[in-house]
mmCIF file with all atom_site columns, C-alpha atoms in Angstrom:
data_model
loop_
_atom_site.group_PDB
_atom_site.id
_atom_site.type_symbol
_atom_site.label_atom_id
_atom_site.label_alt_id
_atom_site.label_comp_id
_atom_site.label_asym_id
_atom_site.label_entity_id
_atom_site.label_seq_id
_atom_site.pdbx_PDB_ins_code
_atom_site.Cartn_x
_atom_site.Cartn_y
_atom_site.Cartn_z
_atom_site.occupancy
_atom_site.B_iso_or_equiv
_atom_site.pdbx_formal_charge
_atom_site.auth_seq_id
_atom_site.auth_comp_id
_atom_site.auth_asym_id
_atom_site.auth_atom_id
_atom_site.pdbx_PDB_model_num
ATOM 1   C CA . GLY V 1 1   ? 21.102  8.620   -2.736  1.00 73.00 ? 1   GLY V CA 1
ATOM 2   C CA . LEU V 1 2   ? 17.637  7.393   -3.750  1.00 79.00 ? 2   LEU V CA 1
ATOM 3   C CA . PRO V 1 3   ? 15.840  8.784   -6.818  1.00 85.00 ? 3   PRO V CA 1
ATOM 4   C CA . VAL V 1 4   ? 12.933  11.171  -6.209  1.00 90.00 ? 4   VAL V CA 1
ATOM 5   C CA . LEU V 1 5   ? 9.988   9.724   -8.132  1.00 92.00 ? 5   LEU V CA 1
ATOM 6   C CA . ALA V 1 6   ? 7.457   12.469  -7.402  1.00 93.00 ? 6   ALA V CA 1
ATOM 7   C CA . ARG V 1 7   ? 6.827   15.437  -5.156  1.00 94.00 ? 7   ARG V CA 1
ATOM 8   C CA . ILE V 1 8   ? 3.371   15.628  -3.592  1.00 93.00 ? 8   ILE V CA 1
ATOM 9   C CA . PRO V 1 9   ? 2.345   19.145  -2.519  1.00 92.00 ? 9   PRO V CA 1
ATOM 10  C CA . ARG V 1 10  ? 0.773   19.921  0.807   1.00 88.00 ? 10  ARG V CA 1
ATOM 11  C CA . ASP V 1 11  ? -2.964  19.873  0.217   1.00 85.00 ? 11  ASP V CA 1
ATOM 12  C CA . PHE V 1 12  ? -4.858  22.492  2.191   1.00 82.00 ? 12  PHE V CA 1
ATOM 13  C CA . LYS V 1 13  ? -8.187  21.172  0.885   1.00 76.00 ? 13  LYS V CA 1
ATOM 14  C CA . ALA V 1 14  ? -7.715  17.734  2.486   1.00 74.00 ? 14  ALA V CA 1
ATOM 15  C CA . PRO V 1 15  ? -8.373  16.897  6.163   1.00 72.00 ? 15  PRO V CA 1
ATOM 16  C CA . SER V 1 16  ? -5.368  17.571  8.383   1.00 71.00 ? 16  SER V CA 1
ATOM 17  C CA . VAL V 1 17  ? -5.308  14.063  9.874   1.00 77.00 ? 17  VAL V CA 1
ATOM 18  C CA . GLY V 1 18  ? -5.985  10.552  8.665   1.00 82.00 ? 18  GLY V CA 1
ATOM 19  C CA . VAL V 1 19  ? -5.645  8.816   5.329   1.00 91.00 ? 19  VAL V CA 1
ATOM 20  C CA . LYS V 1 20  ? -6.853  10.938  2.416   1.00 90.00 ? 20  LYS V CA 1
ATOM 21  C CA . ALA V 1 21  ? -8.874  9.274   -0.333  1.00 89.00 ? 21  ALA V CA 1
ATOM 22  C CA . PRO V 1 22  ? -8.671  10.733  -3.869  1.00 88.00 ? 22  PRO V CA 1
ATOM 23  C CA . GLU V 1 23  ? -12.031 12.515  -3.633  1.00 88.00 ? 23  GLU V CA 1
ATOM 24  C CA . GLN V 1 24  ? -10.686 14.541  -0.684  1.00 89.00 ? 24  GLN V CA 1
ATOM 25  C CA . LEU V 1 25  ? -7.714  15.903  -2.619  1.00 91.00 ? 25  LEU V CA 1
ATOM 26  C CA . SER V 1 26  ? -7.256  18.915  -4.878  1.00 91.00 ? 26  SER V CA 1
ATOM 27  C CA . PRO V 1 27  ? -6.621  18.493  -8.634  1.00 93.00 ? 27  PRO V CA 1
ATOM 28  C CA . VAL V 1 28  ? -2.993  19.585  -8.158  1.00 94.00 ? 28  VAL V CA 1
ATOM 29  C CA . THR V 1 29  ? -2.361  16.810  -5.646  1.00 94.00 ? 29  THR V CA 1
ATOM 30  C CA . ILE V 1 30  ? -4.110  14.210  -7.793  1.00 94.00 ? 30  ILE V CA 1
ATOM 31  C CA . GLU V 1 31  ? -1.918  15.267  -10.727 1.00 95.00 ? 31  GLU V CA 1
ATOM 32  C CA . ALA V 1 32  ? 1.171   14.732  -8.553  1.00 95.00 ? 32  ALA V CA 1
ATOM 33  C CA . TYR V 1 33  ? 0.056   11.157  -7.891  1.00 95.00 ? 33  TYR V CA 1
ATOM 34  C CA . ARG V 1 34  ? -0.421  10.706  -11.641 1.00 95.00 ? 34  ARG V CA 1
ATOM 35  C CA . THR V 1 35  ? 3.209   11.738  -12.031 1.00 95.00 ? 35  THR V CA 1
ATOM 36  C CA . LEU V 1 36  ? 4.210   9.091   -9.497  1.00 95.00 ? 36  LEU V CA 1
ATOM 37  C CA . ARG V 1 37  ? 2.183   6.514   -11.427 1.00 95.00 ? 37  ARG V CA 1
ATOM 38  C CA . ALA V 1 38  ? 3.815   7.520   -14.704 1.00 93.00 ? 38  ALA V CA 1
ATOM 39  C CA . THR V 1 39  ? 7.310   7.366   -13.221 1.00 91.00 ? 39  THR V CA 1
ATOM 40  C CA . LEU V 1 40  ? 6.748   3.887   -11.824 1.00 89.00 ? 40  LEU V CA 1
ATOM 41  C CA . THR V 1 41  ? 5.049   2.474   -14.912 1.00 86.00 ? 41  THR V CA 1
ATOM 42  C CA . ALA V 1 42  ? 7.659   3.892   -17.300 1.00 84.00 ? 42  ALA V CA 1
ATOM 43  C CA . SER V 1 43  ? 10.320  1.720   -15.696 1.00 71.00 ? 43  SER V CA 1
ATOM 44  C CA . ARG V 1 44  ? 8.461   -1.484  -16.611 1.00 68.00 ? 44  ARG V CA 1
ATOM 45  C CA . ARG V 1 45  ? 7.319   -0.550  -20.105 1.00 59.00 ? 45  ARG V CA 1
ATOM 46  C CA . HIS V 1 46  ? 8.553   -3.807  -21.634 1.00 59.00 ? 46  HIS V CA 1
ATOM 47  C CA . GLU V 1 47  ? 7.629   -6.133  -18.782 1.00 64.00 ? 47  GLU V CA 1
ATOM 48  C CA . SER V 1 48  ? 4.463   -8.178  -19.037 1.00 67.00 ? 48  SER V CA 1
ATOM 49  C CA . ARG V 1 49  ? 4.466   -9.726  -15.573 1.00 75.00 ? 49  ARG V CA 1
ATOM 50  C CA . ALA V 1 50  ? 2.611   -8.237  -12.641 1.00 84.00 ? 50  ALA V CA 1
ATOM 51  C CA . GLN V 1 51  ? 4.518   -5.982  -10.266 1.00 91.00 ? 51  GLN V CA 1
ATOM 52  C CA . SER V 1 52  ? 4.311   -5.710  -6.485  1.00 94.00 ? 52  SER V CA 1
ATOM 53  C CA . ILE V 1 53  ? 5.172   -2.381  -4.834  1.00 95.00 ? 53  ILE V CA 1
ATOM 54  C CA . LEU V 1 54  ? 5.513   -2.033  -1.069  1.00 94.00 ? 54  LEU V CA 1
ATOM 55  C CA . VAL V 1 55  ? 4.923   1.496   0.259   1.00 95.00 ? 55  VAL V CA 1
ATOM 56  C CA . THR V 1 56  ? 6.602   2.338   3.549   1.00 91.00 ? 56  THR V CA 1
ATOM 57  C CA . SER V 1 57  ? 8.152   5.213   5.484   1.00 90.00 ? 57  SER V CA 1
ATOM 58  C CA . ALA V 1 58  ? 10.632  5.824   8.264   1.00 87.00 ? 58  ALA V CA 1
ATOM 59  C CA . SER V 1 59  ? 8.034   6.901   10.858  1.00 85.00 ? 59  SER V CA 1
ATOM 60  C CA . PRO V 1 60  ? 4.241   7.221   11.272  1.00 84.00 ? 60  PRO V CA 1
ATOM 61  C CA . SER V 1 61  ? 2.265   10.197  9.919   1.00 85.00 ? 61  SER V CA 1
ATOM 62  C CA . GLU V 1 62  ? 4.447   10.788  6.873   1.00 90.00 ? 62  GLU V CA 1
ATOM 63  C CA . GLY V 1 63  ? 1.755   10.113  4.264   1.00 90.00 ? 63  GLY V CA 1
ATOM 64  C CA . LYS V 1 64  ? 2.518   6.458   3.571   1.00 93.00 ? 64  LYS V CA 1
ATOM 65  C CA . SER V 1 65  ? -1.036  5.100   3.529   1.00 93.00 ? 65  SER V CA 1
ATOM 66  C CA . THR V 1 66  ? -2.367  8.137   1.648   1.00 94.00 ? 66  THR V CA 1
ATOM 67  C CA . THR V 1 67  ? 0.323   7.617   -0.992  1.00 95.00 ? 67  THR V CA 1
ATOM 68  C CA . ALA V 1 68  ? -0.386  3.880   -1.241  1.00 96.00 ? 68  ALA V CA 1
ATOM 69  C CA . LEU V 1 69  ? -4.135  4.447   -1.642  1.00 96.00 ? 69  LEU V CA 1
ATOM 70  C CA . ASN V 1 70  ? -3.798  7.217   -4.209  1.00 95.00 ? 70  ASN V CA 1
ATOM 71  C CA . LEU V 1 71  ? -1.171  5.330   -6.194  1.00 96.00 ? 71  LEU V CA 1
ATOM 72  C CA . ALA V 1 72  ? -3.446  2.279   -6.274  1.00 96.00 ? 72  ALA V CA 1
ATOM 73  C CA . SER V 1 73  ? -6.476  4.338   -7.342  1.00 95.00 ? 73  SER V CA 1
ATOM 74  C CA . SER V 1 74  ? -4.461  6.183   -10.007 1.00 95.00 ? 74  SER V CA 1
ATOM 75  C CA . LEU V 1 75  ? -3.242  2.886   -11.459 1.00 95.00 ? 75  LEU V CA 1
ATOM 76  C CA . ALA V 1 76  ? -6.832  1.578   -11.444 1.00 95.00 ? 76  ALA V CA 1
ATOM 77  C CA . LEU V 1 77  ? -8.175  4.675   -13.224 1.00 93.00 ? 77  LEU V CA 1
ATOM 78  C CA . ALA V 1 78  ? -5.556  4.089   -15.933 1.00 93.00 ? 78  ALA V CA 1
ATOM 79  C CA . GLY V 1 79  ? -7.165  0.726   -16.673 1.00 93.00 ? 79  GLY V CA 1
ATOM 80  C CA . ASN V 1 80  ? -4.895  -1.542  -14.651 1.00 94.00 ? 80  ASN V CA 1
ATOM 81  C CA . ARG V 1 81  ? -6.177  -4.339  -12.449 1.00 95.00 ? 81  ARG V CA 1
ATOM 82  C CA . VAL V 1 82  ? -4.918  -3.443  -8.976  1.00 97.00 ? 82  VAL V CA 1
ATOM 83  C CA . ILE V 1 83  ? -4.986  -5.282  -5.665  1.00 97.00 ? 83  ILE V CA 1
ATOM 84  C CA . MET V 1 84  ? -4.145  -3.266  -2.562  1.00 97.00 ? 84  MET V CA 1
ATOM 85  C CA . ILE V 1 85  ? -3.082  -5.159  0.558   1.00 95.00 ? 85  ILE V CA 1
ATOM 86  C CA . GLU V 1 86  ? -3.371  -3.500  3.955   1.00 93.00 ? 86  GLU V CA 1
ATOM 87  C CA . ALA V 1 87  ? -0.363  -4.871  5.846   1.00 88.00 ? 87  ALA V CA 1
ATOM 88  C CA . ASP V 1 88  ? -0.246  -2.188  8.561   1.00 85.00 ? 88  ASP V CA 1
ATOM 89  C CA . LEU V 1 89  ? -2.138  -4.405  10.984  1.00 82.00 ? 89  LEU V CA 1
ATOM 90  C CA . ARG V 1 90  ? -1.355  -2.318  14.066  1.00 81.00 ? 90  ARG V CA 1
ATOM 91  C CA . ARG V 1 91  ? -2.920  0.903   12.694  1.00 84.00 ? 91  ARG V CA 1
ATOM 92  C CA . PRO V 1 92  ? -5.437  -0.032  9.988   1.00 86.00 ? 92  PRO V CA 1
ATOM 93  C CA . ALA V 1 93  ? -7.047  3.019   8.412   1.00 89.00 ? 93  ALA V CA 1
ATOM 94  C CA . LEU V 1 94  ? -8.075  2.208   4.847   1.00 91.00 ? 94  LEU V CA 1
ATOM 95  C CA . ALA V 1 95  ? -11.645 1.093   5.591   1.00 91.00 ? 95  ALA V CA 1
ATOM 96  C CA . ASP V 1 96  ? -12.441 4.399   7.321   1.00 90.00 ? 96  ASP V CA 1
ATOM 97  C CA . ALA V 1 97  ? -10.823 6.416   4.542   1.00 89.00 ? 97  ALA V CA 1
ATOM 98  C CA . LEU V 1 98  ? -12.950 4.688   1.913   1.00 90.00 ? 98  LEU V CA 1
ATOM 99  C CA . GLY V 1 99  ? -16.159 4.631   3.939   1.00 88.00 ? 99  GLY V CA 1
ATOM 100 C CA . LEU V 1 100 ? -16.196 0.829   4.139   1.00 89.00 ? 100 LEU V CA 1
ATOM 101 C CA . ASP V 1 101 ? -17.118 -1.456  7.008   1.00 89.00 ? 101 ASP V CA 1
ATOM 102 C CA . THR V 1 102 ? -14.410 -3.581  8.601   1.00 85.00 ? 102 THR V CA 1
ATOM 103 C CA . PRO V 1 103 ? -14.555 -6.833  6.619   1.00 89.00 ? 103 PRO V CA 1
ATOM 104 C CA . GLU V 1 104 ? -15.246 -10.212 8.177   1.00 89.00 ? 104 GLU V CA 1
ATOM 105 C CA . HIS V 1 105 ? -12.332 -11.691 6.220   1.00 91.00 ? 105 HIS V CA 1
ATOM 106 C CA . GLY V 1 106 ? -9.213  -9.792  5.263   1.00 91.00 ? 106 GLY V CA 1
ATOM 107 C CA . THR V 1 107 ? -5.432  -9.756  5.565   1.00 89.00 ? 107 THR V CA 1
ATOM 108 C CA . GLY V 1 108 ? -5.363  -11.675 8.837   1.00 87.00 ? 108 GLY V CA 1
ATOM 109 C CA . SER V 1 109 ? -7.727  -14.403 7.657   1.00 88.00 ? 109 SER V CA 1
ATOM 110 C CA . VAL V 1 110 ? -5.683  -14.960 4.490   1.00 91.00 ? 110 VAL V CA 1
ATOM 111 C CA . LEU V 1 111 ? -2.409  -15.112 6.440   1.00 87.00 ? 111 LEU V CA 1
ATOM 112 C CA . LEU V 1 112 ? -4.007  -17.571 8.883   1.00 86.00 ? 112 LEU V CA 1
ATOM 113 C CA . GLU V 1 113 ? -5.234  -19.502 5.836   1.00 87.00 ? 113 GLU V CA 1
ATOM 114 C CA . THR V 1 114 ? -8.812  -19.526 7.107   1.00 89.00 ? 114 THR V CA 1
ATOM 115 C CA . SER V 1 115 ? -10.040 -17.782 3.948   1.00 91.00 ? 115 SER V CA 1
ATOM 116 C CA . GLU V 1 116 ? -8.911  -17.480 0.344   1.00 93.00 ? 116 GLU V CA 1
ATOM 117 C CA . LEU V 1 117 ? -7.625  -14.260 -1.189  1.00 94.00 ? 117 LEU V CA 1
ATOM 118 C CA . GLN V 1 118 ? -10.317 -14.059 -3.867  1.00 94.00 ? 118 GLN V CA 1
ATOM 119 C CA . GLU V 1 119 ? -13.211 -14.300 -1.398  1.00 94.00 ? 119 GLU V CA 1
ATOM 120 C CA . SER V 1 120 ? -11.638 -11.752 0.974   1.00 94.00 ? 120 SER V CA 1
ATOM 121 C CA . LEU V 1 121 ? -11.225 -8.911  -1.533  1.00 95.00 ? 121 LEU V CA 1
ATOM 122 C CA . VAL V 1 122 ? -13.622 -5.956  -1.428  1.00 94.00 ? 122 VAL V CA 1
ATOM 123 C CA . THR V 1 123 ? -14.385 -3.241  -3.984  1.00 93.00 ? 123 THR V CA 1
ATOM 124 C CA . THR V 1 124 ? -15.646 0.328   -3.920  1.00 89.00 ? 124 THR V CA 1
ATOM 125 C CA . LYS V 1 125 ? -18.268 1.960   -6.117  1.00 86.00 ? 125 LYS V CA 1
ATOM 126 C CA . ALA V 1 126 ? -15.747 4.430   -7.496  1.00 83.00 ? 126 ALA V CA 1
ATOM 127 C CA . TYR V 1 127 ? -13.359 1.877   -8.977  1.00 84.00 ? 127 TYR V CA 1
ATOM 128 C CA . GLY V 1 128 ? -15.299 -1.364  -9.307  1.00 85.00 ? 128 GLY V CA 1
ATOM 129 C CA . GLU V 1 129 ? -13.286 -4.448  -10.193 1.00 91.00 ? 129 GLU V CA 1
ATOM 130 C CA . TYR V 1 130 ? -10.253 -2.432  -11.265 1.00 94.00 ? 130 TYR V CA 1
ATOM 131 C CA . LEU V 1 131 ? -9.294  -1.804  -7.630  1.00 95.00 ? 131 LEU V CA 1
ATOM 132 C CA . ARG V 1 132 ? -9.812  -4.594  -5.123  1.00 96.00 ? 132 ARG V CA 1
ATOM 133 C CA . LEU V 1 133 ? -8.687  -4.311  -1.539  1.00 96.00 ? 133 LEU V CA 1
ATOM 134 C CA . LEU V 1 134 ? -7.572  -6.786  1.094   1.00 96.00 ? 134 LEU V CA 1
ATOM 135 C CA . LEU V 1 135 ? -8.293  -4.877  4.297   1.00 94.00 ? 135 LEU V CA 1
ATOM 136 C CA . ALA V 1 136 ? -7.276  -5.562  7.870   1.00 89.00 ? 136 ALA V CA 1
ATOM 137 C CA . ASP V 1 137 ? -9.909  -7.688  9.585   1.00 87.00 ? 137 ASP V CA 1
ATOM 138 C CA . PRO V 1 138 ? -10.533 -8.464  13.278  1.00 79.00 ? 138 PRO V CA 1
ATOM 139 C CA . ALA V 1 139 ? -8.551  -11.713 12.963  1.00 67.00 ? 139 ALA V CA 1
ATOM 140 C CA . GLY V 1 140 ? -5.433  -9.811  11.960  1.00 61.00 ? 140 GLY V CA 1
ATOM 141 C CA . MET V 1 141 ? -5.449  -6.619  13.988  1.00 64.00 ? 141 MET V CA 1
ATOM 142 C CA . GLY V 1 142 ? -2.767  -6.246  16.627  1.00 60.00 ? 142 GLY V CA 1
ATOM 143 C CA . GLY V 1 143 ? 0.918   -6.932  17.032  1.00 60.00 ? 143 GLY V CA 1
ATOM 144 C CA . TRP V 1 144 ? 0.605   -10.683 17.568  1.00 62.00 ? 144 TRP V CA 1
ATOM 145 C CA . MET V 1 145 ? -0.406  -11.223 13.941  1.00 66.00 ? 145 MET V CA 1
ATOM 146 C CA . ALA V 1 146 ? 2.806   -9.599  12.702  1.00 65.00 ? 146 ALA V CA 1
ATOM 147 C CA . ASP V 1 147 ? 4.734   -12.854 13.060  1.00 66.00 ? 147 ASP V CA 1
ATOM 148 C CA . ARG V 1 148 ? 2.547   -14.375 10.356  1.00 68.00 ? 148 ARG V CA 1
ATOM 149 C CA . LEU V 1 149 ? 4.233   -12.057 7.879   1.00 69.00 ? 149 LEU V CA 1
ATOM 150 C CA . PHE V 1 150 ? 7.441   -14.047 8.396   1.00 67.00 ? 150 PHE V CA 1
ATOM 151 C CA . LEU V 1 151 ? 5.825   -17.318 7.295   1.00 71.00 ? 151 LEU V CA 1
ATOM 152 C CA . PRO V 1 152 ? 5.498   -18.673 3.732   1.00 78.00 ? 152 PRO V CA 1
ATOM 153 C CA . ALA V 1 153 ? 1.823   -17.596 3.763   1.00 81.00 ? 153 ALA V CA 1
ATOM 154 C CA . SER V 1 154 ? 2.912   -13.998 3.150   1.00 84.00 ? 154 SER V CA 1
ATOM 155 C CA . GLN V 1 155 ? 4.868   -14.972 0.043   1.00 86.00 ? 155 GLN V CA 1
ATOM 156 C CA . LYS V 1 156 ? 1.871   -16.968 -1.171  1.00 90.00 ? 156 LYS V CA 1
ATOM 157 C CA . LEU V 1 157 ? -0.358  -13.935 -0.569  1.00 91.00 ? 157 LEU V CA 1
ATOM 158 C CA . ILE V 1 158 ? 1.774   -11.737 -2.837  1.00 92.00 ? 158 ILE V CA 1
ATOM 159 C CA . ASP V 1 159 ? 2.153   -14.456 -5.484  1.00 93.00 ? 159 ASP V CA 1
ATOM 160 C CA . ASP V 1 160 ? -1.601  -15.153 -5.546  1.00 94.00 ? 160 ASP V CA 1
ATOM 161 C CA . ALA V 1 161 ? -2.382  -11.440 -5.848  1.00 95.00 ? 161 ALA V CA 1
ATOM 162 C CA . LYS V 1 162 ? 0.047   -11.053 -8.759  1.00 94.00 ? 162 LYS V CA 1
ATOM 163 C CA . GLU V 1 163 ? -1.715  -13.901 -10.558 1.00 94.00 ? 163 GLU V CA 1
ATOM 164 C CA . ILE V 1 164 ? -4.954  -11.911 -10.783 1.00 94.00 ? 164 ILE V CA 1
ATOM 165 C CA . ALA V 1 165 ? -3.699  -8.306  -10.969 1.00 96.00 ? 165 ALA V CA 1
ATOM 166 C CA . ASP V 1 166 ? -1.377  -6.094  -12.979 1.00 94.00 ? 166 ASP V CA 1
ATOM 167 C CA . TYR V 1 167 ? -0.151  -4.303  -9.858  1.00 95.00 ? 167 TYR V CA 1
ATOM 168 C CA . VAL V 1 168 ? -0.123  -5.244  -6.176  1.00 96.00 ? 168 VAL V CA 1
ATOM 169 C CA . ILE V 1 169 ? 0.239   -2.272  -3.824  1.00 97.00 ? 169 ILE V CA 1
ATOM 170 C CA . ILE V 1 170 ? 1.158   -3.134  -0.224  1.00 95.00 ? 170 ILE V CA 1
ATOM 171 C CA . ASP V 1 171 ? 0.507   -0.575  2.523   1.00 94.00 ? 171 ASP V CA 1
ATOM 172 C CA . SER V 1 172 ? 3.225   -1.409  5.045   1.00 89.00 ? 172 SER V CA 1
ATOM 173 C CA . PRO V 1 173 ? 3.882   -0.171  8.575   1.00 85.00 ? 173 PRO V CA 1
ATOM 174 C CA . PRO V 1 174 ? 6.920   2.127   8.995   1.00 86.00 ? 174 PRO V CA 1
ATOM 175 C CA . LEU V 1 175 ? 9.891   -0.218  8.773   1.00 79.00 ? 175 LEU V CA 1
ATOM 176 C CA . THR V 1 176 ? 12.059  1.571   11.334  1.00 76.00 ? 176 THR V CA 1
ATOM 177 C CA . GLU V 1 177 ? 9.252   1.534   13.936  1.00 75.00 ? 177 GLU V CA 1
ATOM 178 C CA . VAL V 1 178 ? 8.276   -2.144  13.748  1.00 71.00 ? 178 VAL V CA 1
ATOM 179 C CA . ILE V 1 179 ? 9.876   -5.103  12.016  1.00 73.00 ? 179 ILE V CA 1
ATOM 180 C CA . ASP V 1 180 ? 6.524   -6.489  10.826  1.00 69.00 ? 180 ASP V CA 1
ATOM 181 C CA . ALA V 1 181 ? 6.808   -5.765  7.133   1.00 72.00 ? 181 ALA V CA 1
ATOM 182 C CA . LEU V 1 182 ? 10.468  -6.615  6.570   1.00 80.00 ? 182 LEU V CA 1
ATOM 183 C CA . PRO V 1 183 ? 9.570   -10.014 5.033   1.00 80.00 ? 183 PRO V CA 1
ATOM 184 C CA . LEU V 1 184 ? 7.115   -8.297  2.681   1.00 81.00 ? 184 LEU V CA 1
ATOM 185 C CA . ALA V 1 185 ? 9.766   -5.748  1.696   1.00 82.00 ? 185 ALA V CA 1
ATOM 186 C CA . GLN V 1 186 ? 12.122  -8.605  0.840   1.00 84.00 ? 186 GLN V CA 1
ATOM 187 C CA . ARG V 1 187 ? 9.440   -10.311 -1.255  1.00 86.00 ? 187 ARG V CA 1
ATOM 188 C CA . ALA V 1 188 ? 8.044   -7.286  -3.094  1.00 90.00 ? 188 ALA V CA 1
ATOM 189 C CA . ASP V 1 189 ? 9.467   -6.286  -6.474  1.00 91.00 ? 189 ASP V CA 1
ATOM 190 C CA . GLU V 1 190 ? 9.854   -2.626  -5.507  1.00 91.00 ? 190 GLU V CA 1
ATOM 191 C CA . VAL V 1 191 ? 9.934   -0.599  -2.284  1.00 91.00 ? 191 VAL V CA 1
ATOM 192 C CA . LEU V 1 192 ? 8.605   2.967   -2.387  1.00 93.00 ? 192 LEU V CA 1
ATOM 193 C CA . VAL V 1 193 ? 9.749   5.154   0.518   1.00 92.00 ? 193 VAL V CA 1
ATOM 194 C CA . VAL V 1 194 ? 7.544   8.110   1.495   1.00 92.00 ? 194 VAL V CA 1
ATOM 195 C CA . VAL V 1 195 ? 9.188   11.053  3.253   1.00 92.00 ? 195 VAL V CA 1
ATOM 196 C CA . ARG V 1 196 ? 7.604   14.249  4.522   1.00 90.00 ? 196 ARG V CA 1
ATOM 197 C CA . LEU V 1 197 ? 9.347   17.595  4.486   1.00 88.00 ? 197 LEU V CA 1
ATOM 198 C CA . GLY V 1 198 ? 9.739   18.972  7.994   1.00 86.00 ? 198 GLY V CA 1
ATOM 199 C CA . ARG V 1 199 ? 8.748   15.715  9.691   1.00 84.00 ? 199 ARG V CA 1
ATOM 200 C CA . THR V 1 200 ? 10.949  12.841  8.504   1.00 86.00 ? 200 THR V CA 1
ATOM 201 C CA . GLN V 1 201 ? 14.073  12.432  10.641  1.00 87.00 ? 201 GLN V CA 1
ATOM 202 C CA . LEU V 1 202 ? 17.165  11.956  8.495   1.00 88.00 ? 202 LEU V CA 1
ATOM 203 C CA . THR V 1 203 ? 18.711  9.478   10.931  1.00 88.00 ? 203 THR V CA 1
ATOM 204 C CA . LYS V 1 204 ? 15.630  7.249   10.742  1.00 87.00 ? 204 LYS V CA 1
ATOM 205 C CA . LEU V 1 205 ? 15.594  7.578   6.968   1.00 86.00 ? 205 LEU V CA 1
ATOM 206 C CA . GLN V 1 206 ? 19.230  6.466   6.885   1.00 86.00 ? 206 GLN V CA 1
ATOM 207 C CA . ASN V 1 207 ? 18.355  3.484   9.083   1.00 83.00 ? 207 ASN V CA 1
ATOM 208 C CA . LEU V 1 208 ? 15.507  2.616   6.731   1.00 81.00 ? 208 LEU V CA 1
ATOM 209 C CA . GLY V 1 209 ? 17.865  2.719   3.757   1.00 80.00 ? 209 GLY V CA 1
ATOM 210 C CA . GLU V 1 210 ? 20.256  0.338   5.493   1.00 80.00 ? 210 GLU V CA 1
#
């Protein structure tokens, strides 16, 4: 019963495993992510406030993080100020996908309130200040940090990011696998569900919808 916002083709050019950055994708796939961007931005044509979008899936390996990264980069290339938050603290993968080192301060440090959001953001050469990322850091990796997402610090994180960006994209763990990101889903403006043909189990997708 959910609307289909975009269909992303299988990309035979991209690596078979891991998160795929835009430069690893074919033009057809990149155009599909532009369609997703256009569909999402059309719905807020008259809204001036920043928007937070949480990207999740029913199970691992369904393309969630790849979709979050390529949506964020597509929004940035269109001239929007974007902050991407890596909230999948159990399986962080964005630093490797972008060729970045694991940061000293990141999502965990901000949730623990040992560092400020602004000083923990990192950029890439390809996107500059238009796309800034809050990556998983050593302080936040592992299941024990997940409980911090239930505290007011997670709401403050999203609110602070929206103050300095046009869009906040949150890469969430699969919500039917772990409960970690449920508070973020409740606090985000929109939830984008990624499904993968031939892999997503309909029963888990139904559970996610509930």
